[in-house]
Amino acid sequence: SYVLTQPPSVSVAPGKTARITCGGNNIGSKSVHWYQQKPGQAPVLVVYDDSDRPSGIPERFSGSNSGNTATLTISRVEAGDEADYYCQVWDSSSDHYVFGTGTKVTVL
Amino acid sequence: EVQLVESGGGLVQPGGSLRLSCAASGFTVTSNYMSWVRQAPGKGLEWVSILYSGGSTYYADSVKGRFTISRDNSKNTLYLQMNSLRAEDTAVYYCARARPSSGGGDSFDYWGQGTLVTVSS
């Protein structure tokens, strides 16, 4: 089965840039989506199709995808960005949806 | 406004059954791809099942043969029938609407608030 690997945690100072990676075999050939989940809340889609943002998501959230790594970038980090972040793809070989292991972003 | 409201969670003994419901508003369940995603306490997200608009269904290996996804068009509601429940099925279960992707892989653009299922004796 297809596996997506994320770093368990990322720490960043307010106003700086956070980069969260999502590793998978030839992930650059897939569409990658990213979710933000705050404690006790449902996930929220923040980036879809590698780099597009849903309505209402700040431009500070951006994404890229190439080779074996996709990246979610959060620019000018704010305290409110502290959350867990998950990447997700669809594995066409199994018709299964796959989530990454998740990354906890801590704002220092 | 799009809304998804889950219900039906609770405490069930190992080997027991439970049916979760997800009432949708602001869109038609029949015309969309609908999915269930779960999250065990303190753990990450795990995809469970999807029901495509055409009626095809797919399941995670961990639940295949035990869980059944379905919908009621008249009630605009998605269901998850869970049988032969195990302790490892304990989780918050979310229903989510899938947003078709131009690249051939859907994202989940709307989520319910989740319902907790606890499997324990």
PDB file of C-alpha atoms in Angstrom:
ATOM      1  CA  SER A   1       0.000   0.000   0.000  1.00  0.00           C
ATOM      2  CA  TYR A   2       1.044   3.572  -0.613  1.00  0.00           C
ATOM      3  CA  VAL A   3       2.723   5.334   2.320  1.00  0.00           C
ATOM      4  CA  LEU A   4       3.026   9.052   3.020  1.00  0.00           C
ATOM      5  CA  THR A   5       5.673  10.120   5.531  1.00  0.00           C
ATOM      6  CA  GLN A   6       5.667  13.441   7.394  1.00  0.00           C
ATOM      7  CA  PRO A   7       7.959  14.773  10.143  1.00  0.00           C
ATOM      8  CA  PRO A   8       6.253  14.408  13.529  1.00  0.00           C
ATOM      9  CA  SER A   9       6.819  18.020  14.476  1.00  0.00           C
ATOM     10  CA  VAL A  10       7.909  21.387  13.174  1.00  0.00           C
ATOM     11  CA  SER A  11       8.601  24.422  15.331  1.00  0.00           C
ATOM     12  CA  VAL A  12       8.611  27.975  14.006  1.00  0.00           C
ATOM     13  CA  ALA A  13       8.776  31.488  15.415  1.00  0.00           C
ATOM     14  CA  PRO A  14       5.958  33.936  14.711  1.00  0.00           C
ATOM     15  CA  GLY A  15       6.450  35.789  11.454  1.00  0.00           C
ATOM     16  CA  LYS A  16       8.774  33.144  10.061  1.00  0.00           C
ATOM     17  CA  THR A  17       8.140  30.438   7.462  1.00  0.00           C
ATOM     18  CA  ALA A  18       7.150  26.847   8.245  1.00  0.00           C
ATOM     19  CA  ARG A  19       7.703  24.083   5.718  1.00  0.00           C
ATOM     20  CA  ILE A  20       6.042  20.711   6.163  1.00  0.00           C
ATOM     21  CA  THR A  21       7.131  17.869   3.926  1.00  0.00           C
ATOM     22  CA  CYS A  22       5.198  14.829   2.749  1.00  0.00           C
ATOM     23  CA  GLY A  23       7.245  12.025   1.259  1.00  0.00           C
ATOM     24  CA  GLY A  24       5.924   9.294  -1.017  1.00  0.00           C
ATOM     25  CA  ASN A  25       7.115   7.195  -3.931  1.00  0.00           C
ATOM     26  CA  ASN A  26       6.836   9.383  -7.039  1.00  0.00           C
ATOM     27  CA  ILE A  27       4.350  11.617  -5.232  1.00  0.00           C
ATOM     28  CA  GLY A  28       4.991  14.264  -7.891  1.00  0.00           C
ATOM     29  CA  SER A  29       2.748  12.265 -10.223  1.00  0.00           C
ATOM     30  CA  LYS A  30      -0.210  12.546  -7.836  1.00  0.00           C
ATOM     31  CA  SER A  31      -2.462  15.356  -6.672  1.00  0.00           C
ATOM     32  CA  VAL A  32      -1.649  16.219  -3.071  1.00  0.00           C
ATOM     33  CA  HIS A  33      -4.052  17.824  -0.638  1.00  0.00           C
ATOM     34  CA  TRP A  34      -3.350  19.324   2.793  1.00  0.00           C
ATOM     35  CA  TYR A  35      -5.509  19.613   5.901  1.00  0.00           C
ATOM     36  CA  GLN A  36      -5.210  21.626   9.099  1.00  0.00           C
ATOM     37  CA  GLN A  37      -6.679  20.171  12.285  1.00  0.00           C
ATOM     38  CA  LYS A  38      -6.864  22.043  15.561  1.00  0.00           C
ATOM     39  CA  PRO A  39      -7.521  20.218  18.856  1.00  0.00           C
ATOM     40  CA  GLY A  40     -11.087  18.985  19.182  1.00  0.00           C
ATOM     41  CA  GLN A  41     -12.031  20.143  15.696  1.00  0.00           C
ATOM     42  CA  ALA A  42     -12.617  18.512  12.331  1.00  0.00           C
ATOM     43  CA  PRO A  43      -9.917  18.822   9.666  1.00  0.00           C
ATOM     44  CA  VAL A  44     -10.044  21.780   7.295  1.00  0.00           C
ATOM     45  CA  LEU A  45      -8.806  21.638   3.698  1.00  0.00           C
ATOM     46  CA  VAL A  46      -6.113  24.306   3.241  1.00  0.00           C
ATOM     47  CA  VAL A  47      -4.493  23.299  -0.060  1.00  0.00           C
ATOM     48  CA  TYR A  48      -5.795  21.031  -2.835  1.00  0.00           C
ATOM     49  CA  ASP A  49      -4.343  19.799  -6.104  1.00  0.00           C
ATOM     50  CA  ASP A  50      -0.793  20.481  -4.920  1.00  0.00           C
ATOM     51  CA  SER A  51      -1.035  24.259  -4.747  1.00  0.00           C
ATOM     52  CA  ASP A  52      -4.593  25.602  -4.958  1.00  0.00           C
ATOM     53  CA  ARG A  53      -6.336  27.212  -1.998  1.00  0.00           C
ATOM     54  CA  PRO A  54     -10.030  26.872  -1.133  1.00  0.00           C
ATOM     55  CA  SER A  55     -12.006  30.041  -0.687  1.00  0.00           C
ATOM     56  CA  GLY A  56     -11.256  31.658   2.652  1.00  0.00           C
ATOM     57  CA  ILE A  57      -7.788  30.179   3.122  1.00  0.00           C
ATOM     58  CA  PRO A  58      -5.107  32.877   3.471  1.00  0.00           C
ATOM     59  CA  GLU A  59      -2.492  33.294   0.760  1.00  0.00           C
ATOM     60  CA  ARG A  60       0.102  32.533   3.432  1.00  0.00           C
ATOM     61  CA  PHE A  61      -0.648  28.853   2.792  1.00  0.00           C
ATOM     62  CA  SER A  62       0.961  27.466  -0.342  1.00  0.00           C
ATOM     63  CA  GLY A  63       1.973  24.081  -1.686  1.00  0.00           C
ATOM     64  CA  SER A  64       4.353  22.440  -4.103  1.00  0.00           C
ATOM     65  CA  ASN A  65       4.919  18.901  -5.308  1.00  0.00           C
ATOM     66  CA  SER A  66       7.779  17.310  -7.231  1.00  0.00           C
ATOM     67  CA  GLY A  67       9.642  14.052  -7.341  1.00  0.00           C
ATOM     68  CA  ASN A  68       9.194  12.183  -4.087  1.00  0.00           C
ATOM     69  CA  THR A  69       8.268  15.138  -1.895  1.00  0.00           C
ATOM     70  CA  ALA A  70       5.322  17.493  -1.534  1.00  0.00           C
ATOM     71  CA  THR A  71       5.614  20.568   0.661  1.00  0.00           C
ATOM     72  CA  LEU A  72       3.149  22.777   2.489  1.00  0.00           C
ATOM     73  CA  THR A  73       4.571  26.221   3.203  1.00  0.00           C
ATOM     74  CA  ILE A  74       3.095  28.573   5.759  1.00  0.00           C
ATOM     75  CA  SER A  75       4.497  32.086   5.421  1.00  0.00           C
ATOM     76  CA  ARG A  76       4.418  34.757   8.121  1.00  0.00           C
ATOM     77  CA  VAL A  77       3.334  32.205  10.692  1.00  0.00           C
ATOM     78  CA  GLU A  78       0.785  33.291  13.285  1.00  0.00           C
ATOM     79  CA  ALA A  79      -0.122  31.796  16.645  1.00  0.00           C
ATOM     80  CA  GLY A  80      -3.416  30.630  15.140  1.00  0.00           C
ATOM     81  CA  ASP A  81      -1.561  28.378  12.709  1.00  0.00           C
ATOM     82  CA  GLU A  82      -0.581  26.043  15.537  1.00  0.00           C
ATOM     83  CA  ALA A  83      -2.237  22.748  14.613  1.00  0.00           C
ATOM     84  CA  ASP A  84      -1.720  19.293  13.161  1.00  0.00           C
ATOM     85  CA  TYR A  85      -1.287  19.138   9.397  1.00  0.00           C
ATOM     86  CA  TYR A  86      -1.943  16.120   7.170  1.00  0.00           C
ATOM     87  CA  CYS A  87      -1.191  15.481   3.526  1.00  0.00           C
ATOM     88  CA  GLN A  88      -3.449  13.198   1.472  1.00  0.00           C
ATOM     89  CA  VAL A  89      -3.470  11.526  -1.936  1.00  0.00           C
ATOM     90  CA  TRP A  90      -5.526   9.009  -3.859  1.00  0.00           C
ATOM     91  CA  ASP A  91      -3.747   5.763  -4.695  1.00  0.00           C
ATOM     92  CA  SER A  92      -5.038   4.772  -8.118  1.00  0.00           C
ATOM     93  CA  SER A  93      -3.576   1.269  -7.907  1.00  0.00           C
ATOM     94  CA  SER A  94      -5.865   0.371  -5.007  1.00  0.00           C
ATOM     95  CA  ASP A  95      -8.618   3.005  -5.261  1.00  0.00           C
ATOM     96  CA  HIS A  96      -7.744   3.881  -1.683  1.00  0.00           C
ATOM     97  CA  TYR A  97      -7.297   7.295  -0.155  1.00  0.00           C
ATOM     98  CA  VAL A  98      -4.165   7.756   1.929  1.00  0.00           C
ATOM     99  CA  PHE A  99      -3.332  10.269   4.652  1.00  0.00           C
ATOM    100  CA  GLY A 100       0.122  11.178   5.797  1.00  0.00           C
ATOM    101  CA  THR A 101       1.313  10.496   9.320  1.00  0.00           C
ATOM    102  CA  GLY A 102       0.683  14.080  10.382  1.00  0.00           C
ATOM    103  CA  THR A 103       2.878  16.957  11.549  1.00  0.00           C
ATOM    104  CA  LYS A 104       2.355  19.013  14.666  1.00  0.00           C
ATOM    105  CA  VAL A 105       3.256  22.643  14.062  1.00  0.00           C
ATOM    106  CA  THR A 106       4.266  24.537  17.166  1.00  0.00           C
ATOM    107  CA  VAL A 107       4.535  28.326  17.134  1.00  0.00           C
ATOM    108  CA  LEU A 108       7.270  29.360  19.536  1.00  0.00           C
TER     109      LEU A 108
ATOM    110  CA  GLU B   1     -24.493  26.560   3.287  1.00  0.00           C
ATOM    111  CA  VAL B   2     -22.976  23.093   3.214  1.00  0.00           C
ATOM    112  CA  GLN B   3     -23.367  21.159   6.465  1.00  0.00           C
ATOM    113  CA  LEU B   4     -22.665  17.602   7.536  1.00  0.00           C
ATOM    114  CA  VAL B   5     -23.967  16.315  10.867  1.00  0.00           C
ATOM    115  CA  GLU B   6     -22.984  12.863  12.115  1.00  0.00           C
ATOM    116  CA  SER B   7     -24.845  10.842  14.705  1.00  0.00           C
ATOM    117  CA  GLY B   8     -25.086   7.294  15.983  1.00  0.00           C
ATOM    118  CA  GLY B   9     -21.828   6.939  17.852  1.00  0.00           C
ATOM    119  CA  GLY B  10     -21.573   5.437  21.317  1.00  0.00           C
ATOM    120  CA  LEU B  11     -20.260   2.596  23.417  1.00  0.00           C
ATOM    121  CA  VAL B  12     -20.527  -0.910  21.967  1.00  0.00           C
ATOM    122  CA  GLN B  13     -19.102  -4.249  23.026  1.00  0.00           C
ATOM    123  CA  PRO B  14     -16.539  -6.096  20.900  1.00  0.00           C
ATOM    124  CA  GLY B  15     -18.318  -8.073  18.213  1.00  0.00           C
ATOM    125  CA  GLY B  16     -21.267  -5.706  18.256  1.00  0.00           C
ATOM    126  CA  SER B  17     -22.763  -3.472  15.578  1.00  0.00           C
ATOM    127  CA  LEU B  18     -23.471   0.209  15.153  1.00  0.00           C
ATOM    128  CA  ARG B  19     -24.851   2.376  12.360  1.00  0.00           C
ATOM    129  CA  LEU B  20     -23.565   5.885  11.879  1.00  0.00           C
ATOM    130  CA  SER B  21     -25.564   8.542  10.032  1.00  0.00           C
ATOM    131  CA  CYS B  22     -24.428  11.710   8.318  1.00  0.00           C
ATOM    132  CA  ALA B  23     -27.184  14.179   7.455  1.00  0.00           C
ATOM    133  CA  ALA B  24     -26.219  16.546   4.660  1.00  0.00           C
ATOM    134  CA  SER B  25     -27.618  19.959   3.800  1.00  0.00           C
ATOM    135  CA  GLY B  26     -26.736  22.532   1.177  1.00  0.00           C
ATOM    136  CA  PHE B  27     -25.968  19.913  -1.448  1.00  0.00           C
ATOM    137  CA  THR B  28     -27.199  16.517  -2.671  1.00  0.00           C
ATOM    138  CA  VAL B  29     -25.462  13.402  -1.379  1.00  0.00           C
ATOM    139  CA  THR B  30     -26.471  11.435  -4.462  1.00  0.00           C
ATOM    140  CA  SER B  31     -24.612  13.783  -6.813  1.00  0.00           C
ATOM    141  CA  ASN B  32     -21.367  13.791  -4.840  1.00  0.00           C
ATOM    142  CA  TYR B  33     -18.653  11.437  -3.681  1.00  0.00           C
ATOM    143  CA  MET B  34     -19.041  10.841   0.059  1.00  0.00           C
ATOM    144  CA  SER B  35     -16.563   9.318   2.446  1.00  0.00           C
ATOM    145  CA  TRP B  36     -15.946   8.266   6.028  1.00  0.00           C
ATOM    146  CA  VAL B  37     -12.644   9.057   7.757  1.00  0.00           C
ATOM    147  CA  ARG B  38     -11.762   8.069  11.313  1.00  0.00           C
ATOM    148  CA  GLN B  39      -9.287   9.150  13.941  1.00  0.00           C
ATOM    149  CA  ALA B  40      -8.339   6.975  16.880  1.00  0.00           C
ATOM    150  CA  PRO B  41      -7.681   8.844  20.148  1.00  0.00           C
ATOM    151  CA  GLY B  42      -4.393  10.711  19.865  1.00  0.00           C
ATOM    152  CA  LYS B  43      -3.702   9.287  16.416  1.00  0.00           C
ATOM    153  CA  GLY B  44      -3.779  10.470  12.820  1.00  0.00           C
ATOM    154  CA  LEU B  45      -6.469  10.411  10.167  1.00  0.00           C
ATOM    155  CA  GLU B  46      -7.410   7.108   8.540  1.00  0.00           C
ATOM    156  CA  TRP B  47      -9.598   6.835   5.461  1.00  0.00           C
ATOM    157  CA  VAL B  48     -12.359   4.248   5.928  1.00  0.00           C
ATOM    158  CA  SER B  49     -14.677   4.145   2.912  1.00  0.00           C
ATOM    159  CA  ILE B  50     -16.049   6.054  -0.075  1.00  0.00           C
ATOM    160  CA  LEU B  51     -19.321   5.961  -2.000  1.00  0.00           C
ATOM    161  CA  TYR B  52     -19.145   7.399  -5.485  1.00  0.00           C
ATOM    162  CA  SER B  53     -22.086   9.129  -7.098  1.00  0.00           C
ATOM    163  CA  GLY B  54     -22.455   6.222  -9.520  1.00  0.00           C
ATOM    164  CA  GLY B  55     -22.811   3.802  -6.622  1.00  0.00           C
ATOM    165  CA  SER B  56     -19.338   2.222  -6.500  1.00  0.00           C
ATOM    166  CA  THR B  57     -17.930   1.659  -3.044  1.00  0.00           C
ATOM    167  CA  TYR B  58     -14.421   1.128  -1.704  1.00  0.00           C
ATOM    168  CA  TYR B  59     -13.119   0.247   1.727  1.00  0.00           C
ATOM    169  CA  ALA B  60      -9.878   0.343   3.655  1.00  0.00           C
ATOM    170  CA  ASP B  61      -8.423  -3.126   4.122  1.00  0.00           C
ATOM    171  CA  SER B  62      -8.896  -2.774   7.890  1.00  0.00           C
ATOM    172  CA  VAL B  63     -12.703  -2.619   7.589  1.00  0.00           C
ATOM    173  CA  LYS B  64     -13.461  -4.481   4.364  1.00  0.00           C
ATOM    174  CA  GLY B  65     -16.077  -7.168   4.903  1.00  0.00           C
ATOM    175  CA  ARG B  66     -17.213  -5.644   8.202  1.00  0.00           C
ATOM    176  CA  PHE B  67     -18.342  -2.116   7.285  1.00  0.00           C
ATOM    177  CA  THR B  68     -20.880  -1.048   4.647  1.00  0.00           C
ATOM    178  CA  ILE B  69     -21.338   2.456   3.291  1.00  0.00           C
ATOM    179  CA  SER B  70     -24.697   3.479   1.861  1.00  0.00           C
ATOM    180  CA  ARG B  71     -26.978   6.452   1.309  1.00  0.00           C
ATOM    181  CA  ASP B  72     -30.651   7.349   1.477  1.00  0.00           C
ATOM    182  CA  ASN B  73     -31.555   9.716  -1.314  1.00  0.00           C
ATOM    183  CA  SER B  74     -34.880  10.736   0.208  1.00  0.00           C
ATOM    184  CA  LYS B  75     -33.199  11.719   3.477  1.00  0.00           C
ATOM    185  CA  ASN B  76     -30.036  13.112   1.865  1.00  0.00           C
ATOM    186  CA  THR B  77     -28.100  11.044   4.386  1.00  0.00           C
ATOM    187  CA  LEU B  78     -24.956   8.912   4.299  1.00  0.00           C
ATOM    188  CA  TYR B  79     -24.586   5.827   6.490  1.00  0.00           C
ATOM    189  CA  LEU B  80     -21.876   3.543   7.772  1.00  0.00           C
ATOM    190  CA  GLN B  81     -23.013   0.156   9.032  1.00  0.00           C
ATOM    191  CA  MET B  82     -20.307  -1.263  11.257  1.00  0.00           C
ATOM    192  CA  ASN B  83     -20.399  -4.958  12.200  1.00  0.00           C
ATOM    193  CA  SER B  84     -18.031  -7.248  14.095  1.00  0.00           C
ATOM    194  CA  LEU B  85     -16.550  -4.243  15.861  1.00  0.00           C
ATOM    195  CA  ARG B  86     -13.120  -4.492  17.442  1.00  0.00           C
ATOM    196  CA  ALA B  87     -11.319  -2.429  20.059  1.00  0.00           C
ATOM    197  CA  GLU B  88      -9.127  -0.986  17.312  1.00  0.00           C
ATOM    198  CA  ASP B  89     -12.216   0.513  15.659  1.00  0.00           C
ATOM    199  CA  THR B  90     -12.484   2.961  18.558  1.00  0.00           C
ATOM    200  CA  ALA B  91     -12.257   6.409  16.991  1.00  0.00           C
ATOM    201  CA  VAL B  92     -14.006   9.615  16.074  1.00  0.00           C
ATOM    202  CA  TYR B  93     -15.726   8.997  12.753  1.00  0.00           C
ATOM    203  CA  TYR B  94     -16.054  11.900  10.343  1.00  0.00           C
ATOM    204  CA  CYS B  95     -18.104  12.014   7.190  1.00  0.00           C
ATOM    205  CA  ALA B  96     -16.692  14.165   4.427  1.00  0.00           C
ATOM    206  CA  ARG B  97     -17.636  15.300   0.963  1.00  0.00           C
ATOM    207  CA  ALA B  98     -15.047  14.561  -1.710  1.00  0.00           C
ATOM    208  CA  ARG B  99     -14.143  17.293  -4.134  1.00  0.00           C
ATOM    209  CA  PRO B 100     -13.198  15.859  -7.554  1.00  0.00           C
ATOM    210  CA  SER B 101      -9.631  16.690  -8.516  1.00  0.00           C
ATOM    211  CA  SER B 102      -8.400  17.779 -11.904  1.00  0.00           C
ATOM    212  CA  GLY B 103      -5.397  15.567 -11.311  1.00  0.00           C
ATOM    213  CA  GLY B 104      -7.383  12.398 -10.689  1.00  0.00           C
ATOM    214  CA  GLY B 105      -7.416  12.311  -6.897  1.00  0.00           C
ATOM    215  CA  ASP B 106     -10.126  13.809  -4.761  1.00  0.00           C
ATOM    216  CA  SER B 107      -9.748  16.030  -1.727  1.00  0.00           C
ATOM    217  CA  PHE B 108     -12.267  16.315   1.105  1.00  0.00           C
ATOM    218  CA  ASP B 109     -13.656  19.818   1.140  1.00  0.00           C
ATOM    219  CA  TYR B 110     -16.375  19.609   3.788  1.00  0.00           C
ATOM    220  CA  TRP B 111     -16.314  17.623   7.026  1.00  0.00           C
ATOM    221  CA  GLY B 112     -18.790  16.941   9.784  1.00  0.00           C
ATOM    222  CA  GLN B 113     -17.956  17.477  13.443  1.00  0.00           C
ATOM    223  CA  GLY B 114     -17.465  13.753  14.029  1.00  0.00           C
ATOM    224  CA  THR B 115     -19.076  11.121  16.231  1.00  0.00           C
ATOM    225  CA  LEU B 116     -17.188   9.010  18.769  1.00  0.00           C
ATOM    226  CA  VAL B 117     -17.368   5.227  18.627  1.00  0.00           C
ATOM    227  CA  THR B 118     -15.965   3.335  21.595  1.00  0.00           C
ATOM    228  CA  VAL B 119     -15.604  -0.428  21.390  1.00  0.00           C
ATOM    229  CA  SER B 120     -15.069  -1.865  24.840  1.00  0.00           C
ATOM    230  CA  SER B 121     -16.431  -4.467  27.207  1.00  0.00           C
TER     231      SER B 121
END
